[in-house]
């Protein structure tokens, strides 16, 4: 026996903004589990900016299933650790069914929270924001903070953590409706629409006391604007550089203000979420507390069906998501 | 009574490369010491790239003596801490005579070393290099290192420390004769003349195992070339950005490769020498040991007379120094 599974393959490497022709929906026959194996029906797929560099730099093989976060239900198991009905997370999306030896699967105990929260605020993007701003960024209560792409899955959590720590918090986003969400729901002090006016001038006006932490998701023009605003011993955790990902070789707009690194003795540091693995429990304690007390807000932007996955990924770079971008499988 | 002293004033702020018209030699009458005061005849003046930003950003007042490191001899004293003949260092150059209340003076115990060494390898530039590469740069034995402006006062010490720690060490400089010095005297593995060919390509060819530490004195094109070569958890101590100092607002050539900060989880950190003050004794122990065993080499580029001071400063930015740039007073 076997199960028919639709899966998304990368068939050509994007140089710039990905196009739908570079992705192909392929039908595959997935075998029933052999001894030790588990069959998962995926129900949710994660769509993340960090997937983009892998499509160009060779880490994602051509004509194979695209790697990405997924959440699904065990539908057949010959592995003692998993039974039918278990909810699991893994990194072997984008496909409807995943046959695993169990080594790449994490059990999900979703009690008390909608399961999709484990794909964002209680999952990788939430943990990325928490570690990036508190550990890499060494955030102190009451500092002055700027978060770029603050309406994104990571940025929205980083900005809210800054507010929860009593910081004066500025966020940038690419539309008026996103800026309204940043101000009205997340409670940021200033929201800057980076598509309007001159970002450098708007940020200067928004930061009368300078910046102690700039949480960078964007790079390029945003980083160029933030550097002259940094206070002495400022920290710039670099979470991502979405502005560069769609240029061949991830070449950004030139950053010309780096002399401030020495004038203000700034620390800029790139990080990834697994740098914080030993503090996962602390993160979950914090985040559950904030969720339970209604202090952590989130949005999901959901595309329906595996056939919409490439459109969802492209949409990340054209500003179609507020909060977490997800694909819901049938 | 008083003493006639020539001093150098800044009379106009440079936008780009400073010109001699922006400096003026002014004759001043310096009073004899009052109670508690000390009169110093300066004999050496220090000329440093870090002086340049102060000329444009307002830290250096117009029509006043330019601040800068100096070494001199006490010629009259009414202060118990100092007596005639004492050798002292201070930051109140550029003038022939300095009248002080003693609070800005450091006694120099130059026994065993030429006194000018306390203006470079045993002084600020040596300490800057030591702290920048070992503390900020967290250098480990046997790593892969690149130092820009490696024939300069700071760069030449940083590069030699890397070699003393068993590192594969690449240096850049702006002439063939400087590159010869880097290879033949300092023993660097590769010296790159950044004025020849394409720096990015030459650095790539020179660093087959990538870079763990890039000690940056230059910024701009050098930093742009180094970032894609960095290994995971690489460190970039930012000592200076001499390529930017002569552009209005210290605007550098655009750095487009900063996405590597996140891909390789790089740490970039600006620093100044006084960040390391609590480790001065450790630095002096190291440096004296290296000097005594003949393992630390240095050069001095000496301009004669206070009237040559502005020329010496301009010369820093046109590549006229190998090692430390000094002005010898009459």
XYZ file of C-alpha atoms in Angstrom:
660
model
C 0.000 0.000 0.000
C 0.962 3.591 -0.366
C -0.460 7.088 0.004
C -0.574 9.744 -2.707
C 1.139 12.948 -1.514
C 1.456 16.269 -3.255
C 4.796 17.915 -2.597
C 6.495 21.147 -3.671
C 9.846 20.883 -5.480
C 12.304 23.615 -6.346
C 12.928 23.235 -10.087
C 15.021 26.358 -10.797
C 17.038 28.649 -8.539
C 15.711 32.201 -8.174
C 18.122 35.104 -8.670
C 15.716 37.814 -7.628
C 12.180 37.657 -6.311
C 11.123 34.010 -6.727
C 8.510 33.286 -9.399
C 5.927 30.512 -9.398
C 7.654 28.810 -12.376
C 10.611 27.971 -10.126
C 8.377 25.698 -8.036
C 6.519 22.596 -9.133
C 3.775 20.558 -7.487
C 4.755 16.879 -7.819
C 2.653 13.837 -6.967
C 4.522 11.183 -5.030
C 3.627 7.737 -3.679
C 4.573 7.482 -0.020
C 5.022 3.910 1.271
C 3.322 2.612 4.373
C 5.609 2.685 7.422
C 8.190 -0.105 7.689
C 9.348 -1.246 11.124
C 10.415 1.827 13.120
C 8.777 4.309 10.734
C 5.969 6.816 11.170
C 3.614 8.326 8.575
C 2.509 11.912 9.220
C -0.227 13.807 7.479
C 0.880 17.423 7.516
C -1.802 19.968 8.323
C 0.167 23.212 8.535
C 3.291 24.460 6.740
C 5.491 27.285 7.944
C 6.587 29.983 5.485
C 9.667 31.904 6.620
C 12.023 34.513 5.128
C 15.015 32.389 6.176
C 13.960 29.807 3.577
C 14.818 32.211 0.773
C 18.668 32.154 0.904
C 18.695 28.338 0.798
C 16.894 28.389 -2.580
C 19.804 30.259 -4.166
C 22.882 29.168 -2.227
C 22.621 25.472 -3.007
C 21.509 24.242 0.425
C 18.109 23.365 -1.078
C 18.668 20.671 -3.734
C 16.966 21.082 -7.107
C 14.072 18.736 -7.975
C 13.567 17.716 -4.379
C 10.988 18.594 -1.747
C 11.600 22.014 -0.207
C 12.555 21.848 3.455
C 10.466 23.844 5.867
C 8.657 23.658 9.155
C 5.443 21.624 9.308
C 2.912 20.382 11.836
C 0.906 17.208 11.301
C -0.831 14.201 12.762
C 0.519 10.678 12.923
C -1.754 8.518 10.727
C 0.231 5.269 10.947
C 3.100 4.224 13.162
C 5.438 1.280 13.575
C 7.582 3.246 16.024
C 7.067 2.849 19.776
C 7.559 6.560 20.438
C 4.592 7.597 18.265
C 0.991 6.475 17.993
C -1.857 7.351 15.658
C -3.300 10.755 16.488
C -0.093 12.181 17.935
C 0.589 15.750 16.859
C 4.179 16.312 15.744
C 6.392 19.053 14.315
C 9.276 18.561 11.900
C 11.340 20.364 9.263
C 10.503 18.138 6.315
C 7.664 20.116 4.791
C 6.486 21.058 2.071
C 4.480 17.923 1.395
C 1.129 16.499 2.391
C 2.537 13.285 3.849
C 5.918 12.690 5.486
C 7.389 9.237 6.147
C 9.909 9.461 8.987
C 12.094 7.192 11.073
C 11.052 9.344 14.009
C 14.406 11.033 14.529
C 13.277 14.361 13.056
C 9.945 14.533 14.904
C 9.020 16.505 18.012
C 5.893 15.658 19.938
C 3.610 18.600 20.482
C 1.689 19.024 23.702
C -0.726 21.647 22.502
C -2.936 21.601 25.558
C -4.391 25.015 26.273
C -3.276 26.764 23.087
C -4.316 26.611 19.454
C -1.809 24.284 17.800
C -0.711 26.865 15.219
C 0.801 28.943 18.033
C 3.559 26.322 18.128
C 4.456 27.445 14.620
C 4.966 31.060 15.708
C 4.705 32.687 19.152
C 5.290 29.394 21.027
C 7.543 28.025 18.285
C 10.570 28.959 16.231
C 9.706 32.548 15.381
C 8.747 33.384 18.973
C 11.886 31.742 20.318
C 13.983 33.573 17.707
C 12.552 36.912 18.815
C 12.943 36.116 22.530
C 16.566 34.975 22.238
C 17.506 37.637 19.716
C 16.316 40.593 21.744
C 16.996 39.333 25.290
C 20.176 37.264 24.847
C 21.895 38.566 21.705
C 20.462 42.067 22.143
C 21.012 42.106 25.942
C 17.860 44.222 26.291
C 17.568 46.166 29.527
C 14.315 47.476 30.982
C 13.412 50.941 29.786
C 15.824 51.166 26.862
C 15.165 52.682 23.443
C 14.434 50.040 20.823
C 13.811 49.856 17.075
C 12.485 46.705 15.405
C 12.313 46.491 11.612
C 9.666 44.354 9.909
C 7.828 44.740 13.196
C 4.580 43.362 11.751
C 6.287 40.093 10.798
C 6.213 36.887 12.807
C 9.549 37.511 14.536
C 9.462 41.300 14.616
C 6.027 41.492 16.203
C 7.171 39.320 19.117
C 10.492 41.174 19.526
C 8.670 44.518 19.596
C 6.117 43.298 22.143
C 8.864 41.921 24.395
C 10.507 45.355 24.279
C 7.224 46.964 25.331
C 6.758 44.362 28.100
C 10.199 45.360 29.384
C 9.149 49.001 29.591
C 11.121 50.105 26.531
C 10.352 53.013 24.237
C 9.712 50.977 21.098
C 9.688 51.977 17.442
C 8.645 49.543 14.715
C 8.720 49.727 10.936
C 6.345 48.070 8.484
C 5.370 48.440 4.847
C 1.755 49.634 4.964
C -0.533 51.923 6.907
C -2.730 49.040 8.045
C 0.289 47.212 9.471
C 1.396 50.408 11.201
C -2.102 50.757 12.682
C -1.798 47.215 14.059
C 1.624 48.037 15.561
C 0.259 51.114 17.318
C -3.274 50.049 18.208
C -2.883 46.366 19.062
C 0.802 45.901 19.933
C 1.035 49.296 21.647
C 4.281 50.472 20.039
C 5.260 54.065 20.710
C 5.922 54.873 17.048
C 5.209 52.924 13.867
C 7.043 53.986 10.702
C 5.758 53.102 7.232
C 9.080 52.651 5.468
C 7.458 53.062 2.062
C 6.498 56.657 2.864
C 8.979 59.526 3.040
C 12.631 59.121 3.957
C 13.206 56.315 6.463
C 16.429 57.877 7.791
C 14.661 61.145 8.620
C 11.559 59.470 10.015
C 13.637 57.250 12.284
C 15.674 60.217 13.494
C 12.492 62.073 14.387
C 11.076 58.985 16.113
C 14.143 58.387 18.303
C 14.853 61.589 20.250
C 16.887 59.616 22.822
C 18.683 57.472 20.256
C 18.575 53.682 20.149
C 20.080 51.172 22.554
C 18.931 48.132 20.594
C 18.112 47.795 16.904
C 16.589 44.376 16.177
C 17.316 43.990 12.467
C 15.198 41.804 10.201
C 15.780 43.846 7.057
C 19.350 45.131 6.576
C 20.210 47.590 3.794
C 18.481 50.952 4.083
C 17.041 50.117 7.517
C 20.458 49.305 8.962
C 21.941 52.375 7.271
C 19.307 54.530 8.971
C 19.622 52.890 12.393
C 23.420 53.020 12.823
C 23.682 56.818 13.221
C 20.945 56.670 15.883
C 22.717 54.113 18.091
C 23.773 55.123 21.585
C 27.125 54.175 23.091
C 27.413 50.422 23.664
C 24.300 49.888 21.525
C 23.497 46.371 20.334
C 22.271 45.301 16.908
C 21.114 41.682 16.879
C 20.922 40.632 13.237
C 18.016 38.232 12.834
C 17.706 38.459 9.065
C 18.263 40.703 6.070
C 15.079 40.259 4.090
C 15.920 43.272 1.901
C 18.948 41.399 0.537
C 17.591 37.894 0.082
C 16.175 38.515 -3.380
C 19.375 39.909 -4.815
C 21.821 37.439 -6.282
C 24.331 36.561 -3.569
C 22.212 38.381 -0.967
C 23.760 41.736 -1.868
C 22.024 44.531 0.009
C 21.731 48.229 -0.560
C 25.098 49.590 0.552
C 25.387 50.425 4.237
C 27.459 53.595 4.493
C 27.167 54.514 8.180
C 29.243 51.748 9.764
C 31.801 54.238 11.148
C 29.269 54.621 13.974
C 30.268 51.092 15.043
C 33.499 52.531 16.407
C 32.238 55.982 17.425
C 29.565 54.427 19.663
C 31.307 51.083 20.341
C 28.340 49.183 18.966
C 28.050 45.401 18.934
C 26.335 43.854 15.908
C 25.751 40.115 16.044
C 24.109 37.583 13.741
C 22.307 34.686 15.377
C 20.033 31.743 14.699
C 17.434 30.281 17.004
C 19.343 27.122 17.919
C 22.012 29.281 19.548
C 19.495 29.547 22.406
C 18.478 25.875 22.685
C 19.646 25.535 26.280
C 17.154 28.216 27.327
C 14.044 26.832 25.606
C 12.198 26.166 28.882
C 12.782 29.717 30.054
C 11.379 31.017 26.769
C 8.277 28.817 27.039
C 7.680 29.942 30.622
C 7.894 33.594 29.587
C 5.735 33.198 26.494
C 3.017 31.129 28.189
C 2.870 33.748 30.924
C 2.462 36.557 28.410
C -0.160 34.632 26.418
C -2.109 33.656 29.534
C -2.255 37.249 30.724
C -3.318 38.538 27.313
C -0.125 40.550 26.861
C 1.156 38.823 23.720
C -0.742 39.466 20.508
C -0.339 37.689 17.195
C -1.726 37.488 13.710
C -1.709 34.656 11.203
C -1.861 35.066 7.454
C -3.123 31.750 6.066
C -2.916 30.493 2.494
C -5.072 27.442 1.726
C -3.778 24.253 0.104
C -0.332 23.037 -0.802
C -0.767 24.475 -4.298
C -0.613 27.968 -2.721
C 2.730 27.397 -0.950
C 4.979 29.086 -3.515
C 2.571 32.033 -3.686
C 2.767 32.320 0.118
C 6.576 32.331 0.036
C 6.660 34.999 -2.673
C 4.084 36.922 -0.643
C 6.528 37.215 2.269
C 8.691 39.440 0.086
C 5.845 41.542 -1.281
C 4.406 42.326 2.133
C 1.301 40.111 2.058
C 1.597 38.836 5.618
C 0.836 40.386 8.948
C 2.303 38.176 11.647
C 3.004 34.554 10.762
C 2.636 33.283 7.189
C 1.161 29.753 7.169
C -0.168 27.327 4.589
C -3.119 25.201 5.723
C -3.250 21.811 4.067
C -6.523 20.128 3.161
C 58.345 85.644 32.550
C 56.932 83.523 29.806
C 57.993 81.116 27.076
C 57.206 81.494 23.381
C 55.432 78.378 22.080
C 54.338 77.550 18.562
C 51.038 75.686 18.475
C 48.783 74.265 15.759
C 45.190 75.494 15.595
C 42.301 74.174 13.537
C 40.930 77.187 11.677
C 38.384 75.525 9.358
C 36.639 72.168 9.432
C 37.608 69.749 6.672
C 34.822 68.020 4.706
C 37.071 65.713 2.734
C 40.815 65.146 2.871
C 42.169 67.894 5.148
C 44.215 70.644 3.491
C 47.035 72.653 5.016
C 44.917 75.862 4.869
C 42.628 74.415 7.542
C 45.500 74.500 10.044
C 47.429 77.486 11.305
C 50.665 77.808 13.248
C 50.100 80.319 16.049
C 52.690 81.818 18.389
C 51.599 81.883 22.015
C 53.163 83.153 25.253
C 53.076 80.456 27.917
C 53.306 81.724 31.504
C 55.780 80.364 34.003
C 54.203 77.781 36.346
C 52.104 79.144 39.192
C 51.816 77.150 42.421
C 50.856 73.539 41.557
C 51.666 73.916 37.863
C 54.180 72.220 35.586
C 55.740 73.445 32.334
C 56.510 70.733 29.763
C 58.592 71.092 26.638
C 57.060 68.651 24.168
C 59.543 66.654 22.141
C 57.287 64.211 20.247
C 53.745 64.491 18.913
C 51.543 61.567 17.989
C 49.629 61.598 14.686
C 46.663 59.209 14.591
C 43.769 58.456 12.205
C 41.323 58.721 15.127
C 42.090 62.462 15.282
C 40.375 62.962 11.944
C 36.681 62.548 12.912
C 37.078 65.085 15.741
C 38.092 67.772 13.250
C 34.713 67.515 11.492
C 32.256 66.457 14.191
C 32.774 69.446 16.465
C 34.722 67.736 19.256
C 37.786 69.776 18.253
C 37.010 73.475 18.801
C 37.890 75.939 16.046
C 40.776 78.376 16.641
C 42.151 76.345 19.507
C 45.121 74.008 19.872
C 44.470 70.594 18.363
C 44.329 67.819 20.942
C 46.663 64.895 20.426
C 49.146 62.671 22.180
C 52.523 64.169 23.108
C 55.672 63.280 25.026
C 57.861 65.887 26.666
C 60.213 66.869 29.449
C 59.370 68.890 32.527
C 61.367 72.145 32.305
C 59.875 73.913 35.344
C 57.679 72.635 38.133
C 55.839 73.994 41.143
C 54.029 70.674 41.629
C 55.373 68.107 44.117
C 54.607 65.184 41.817
C 56.927 66.429 39.056
C 60.488 67.688 38.919
C 62.667 69.155 36.202
C 63.819 66.470 33.793
C 60.853 64.151 34.325
C 59.537 62.613 31.109
C 55.746 62.781 30.806
C 52.969 61.910 28.353
C 49.709 63.810 27.876
C 46.948 64.454 25.361
C 47.389 68.211 25.065
C 49.593 68.398 21.995
C 50.022 69.969 19.341
C 52.180 72.690 20.846
C 55.814 73.136 21.779
C 55.172 73.966 25.447
C 52.326 72.787 27.661
C 51.432 74.378 31.012
C 49.587 71.841 33.148
C 48.129 71.499 36.653
C 49.534 67.966 36.569
C 46.177 66.175 36.369
C 46.564 65.270 32.704
C 50.187 64.038 32.939
C 51.497 60.481 33.117
C 55.047 59.853 34.247
C 57.048 57.744 31.835
C 59.506 55.182 33.093
C 61.288 54.633 29.817
C 64.088 52.524 31.239
C 65.287 49.948 28.756
C 63.323 51.155 25.739
C 63.573 54.113 23.382
C 61.057 56.644 24.676
C 59.136 56.869 21.389
C 58.027 53.253 21.867
C 55.683 54.587 24.534
C 53.937 56.464 21.734
C 53.246 53.284 19.756
C 54.062 49.633 20.571
C 54.257 50.257 24.343
C 51.625 53.011 24.192
C 48.149 53.666 22.907
C 48.411 52.115 19.473
C 50.019 48.936 20.802
C 47.435 48.645 23.567
C 44.641 49.273 21.045
C 45.914 46.437 18.855
C 46.423 44.063 21.807
C 42.966 44.652 23.288
C 41.223 44.783 19.934
C 42.489 41.456 18.657
C 42.727 39.484 21.911
C 39.762 40.826 23.912
C 37.273 42.224 21.384
C 38.414 39.794 18.672
C 38.670 36.802 21.066
C 41.586 35.505 18.985
C 42.361 31.796 19.397
C 45.696 30.197 18.579
C 45.954 28.987 15.001
C 42.975 30.841 13.576
C 42.719 32.558 10.191
C 43.134 36.319 10.458
C 42.952 39.353 8.187
C 44.210 42.781 9.271
C 43.584 45.837 7.103
C 46.018 48.763 7.126
C 48.479 46.183 8.424
C 51.460 48.475 7.885
C 49.957 51.117 10.165
C 50.795 51.645 13.825
C 47.856 49.605 15.130
C 47.542 47.139 12.262
C 51.201 46.129 12.343
C 50.938 45.185 16.028
C 47.612 43.358 15.592
C 49.037 41.356 12.691
C 52.188 40.437 14.615
C 50.154 39.316 17.633
C 48.171 37.055 15.303
C 51.428 35.557 13.995
C 52.750 35.148 17.559
C 49.571 33.180 18.332
C 50.255 30.816 15.439
C 47.577 32.250 13.172
C 47.511 32.216 9.390
C 47.673 35.972 8.871
C 46.809 38.132 5.884
C 47.499 41.861 5.833
C 46.585 44.630 3.433
C 48.544 47.780 2.676
C 48.684 50.437 -0.028
C 52.089 49.941 -1.632
C 54.479 47.209 -2.709
C 57.157 48.386 -0.293
C 54.731 48.179 2.628
C 53.689 44.705 1.473
C 57.352 43.691 1.349
C 57.727 44.868 4.959
C 54.637 42.878 6.003
C 56.006 39.706 4.431
C 59.738 40.044 5.023
C 59.937 41.716 8.432
C 56.597 40.986 10.105
C 56.386 37.478 8.600
C 52.762 37.639 7.447
C 51.589 34.738 5.316
C 50.068 36.955 2.618
C 50.293 40.699 1.993
C 47.707 42.250 -0.332
C 48.308 45.584 -2.048
C 44.745 46.898 -2.053
C 45.572 49.405 -4.783
C 46.292 46.586 -7.262
C 43.615 44.395 -8.814
C 40.307 43.590 -7.131
C 40.581 43.398 -3.341
C 37.565 41.090 -3.029
C 39.120 38.544 -5.384
C 42.605 38.847 -3.934
C 41.320 38.325 -0.411
C 39.284 35.304 -1.491
C 42.366 33.751 -3.065
C 44.449 34.538 0.024
C 41.995 32.952 2.485
C 41.406 29.346 1.393
C 40.195 28.445 4.906
C 38.128 31.578 5.360
C 38.595 34.092 8.169
C 37.904 33.716 11.870
C 38.932 37.262 12.758
C 38.969 40.383 10.601
C 40.633 43.282 12.419
C 39.171 46.286 10.626
C 40.983 49.614 10.447
C 39.534 50.653 7.094
C 35.823 49.829 6.595
C 34.125 50.317 3.218
C 35.514 48.125 0.459
C 37.736 46.177 2.877
C 34.817 45.247 5.116
C 32.686 44.453 2.066
C 35.383 42.037 0.876
C 35.989 40.428 4.272
C 32.387 39.645 5.277
C 31.823 36.887 2.682
C 35.059 35.213 3.811
C 34.090 34.983 7.487
C 33.718 31.558 9.066
C 30.888 30.669 11.430
C 31.112 32.608 14.714
C 33.731 34.888 13.131
C 34.631 38.129 14.927
C 35.180 41.567 13.399
C 36.686 44.015 15.899
C 36.184 47.495 14.435
C 39.178 49.613 15.389
C 38.653 52.362 12.848
C 37.221 53.185 9.443
C 39.932 55.281 7.880
C 38.331 54.947 4.425
C 35.297 56.885 5.694
C 36.896 59.598 7.786
C 37.451 61.970 4.908
C 33.878 61.865 3.654
C 31.457 64.327 5.173
C 29.696 62.561 8.047
C 32.123 59.617 7.795
C 30.053 58.032 5.022
C 31.881 54.990 3.667
C 31.650 53.104 0.426
C 28.482 51.034 0.778
C 28.915 47.659 2.446
C 26.618 45.236 0.630
C 27.595 41.862 2.113
C 26.213 42.200 5.634
C 23.777 39.292 5.136
C 26.801 37.160 6.012
C 26.425 38.490 9.574
C 23.435 36.194 10.017
C 24.511 33.350 7.723
C 27.740 32.911 9.695
C 26.535 34.340 13.049
C 29.320 36.906 13.007
C 30.004 39.366 15.813
C 31.174 42.846 14.790
C 32.161 45.193 17.593
C 33.509 48.709 17.756
C 35.935 49.495 20.572
C 38.298 52.131 21.910
C 41.472 51.565 23.865
C 40.140 52.697 27.247
C 37.675 49.787 27.162
C 40.716 47.703 28.157
C 42.149 49.939 30.911
C 41.831 47.293 33.627
C 44.203 45.047 31.666
C 47.002 47.535 31.008
C 49.571 45.623 33.111
C 48.871 42.408 31.242
C 49.379 44.236 27.954
C 52.687 45.736 29.106
C 53.927 42.325 30.300
C 53.097 40.774 26.920
C 54.559 43.611 24.883
C 57.785 43.902 26.890
C 58.249 40.142 26.543
C 57.795 40.298 22.783
C 60.119 43.305 22.459
C 62.780 41.736 24.683
C 62.796 38.547 22.631
C 62.958 40.454 19.347
C 59.562 39.195 18.223
C 57.833 42.573 17.906
C 58.930 44.782 15.037
C 58.008 48.396 14.459
C 58.629 51.320 12.163
C 58.398 55.026 12.777
C 57.685 57.650 10.129
C 58.993 60.929 11.522
C 58.164 64.442 10.332
C 60.447 67.180 11.702
C 59.206 70.331 13.421
C 55.794 71.497 14.563
C 55.319 73.267 11.234
C 55.109 69.811 9.582
C 52.307 68.524 11.841
C 49.388 69.173 9.491
C 51.350 67.647 6.626
C 51.940 64.554 8.764
C 48.221 64.259 9.562
C 47.254 64.603 5.909
C 49.972 62.066 5.095
C 48.188 59.427 7.194
C 45.377 59.448 4.647
C 47.609 59.407 1.594
C 49.661 56.452 2.748
C 52.879 58.229 3.718
C 53.502 56.312 6.939
C 54.804 52.855 7.607
C 54.199 52.068 11.266
C 53.765 55.002 13.625
C 53.471 58.562 12.343
C 55.306 60.978 14.673
C 56.319 64.625 14.641
C 59.685 65.394 16.278
C 59.832 68.837 17.825
C 62.996 70.917 17.831
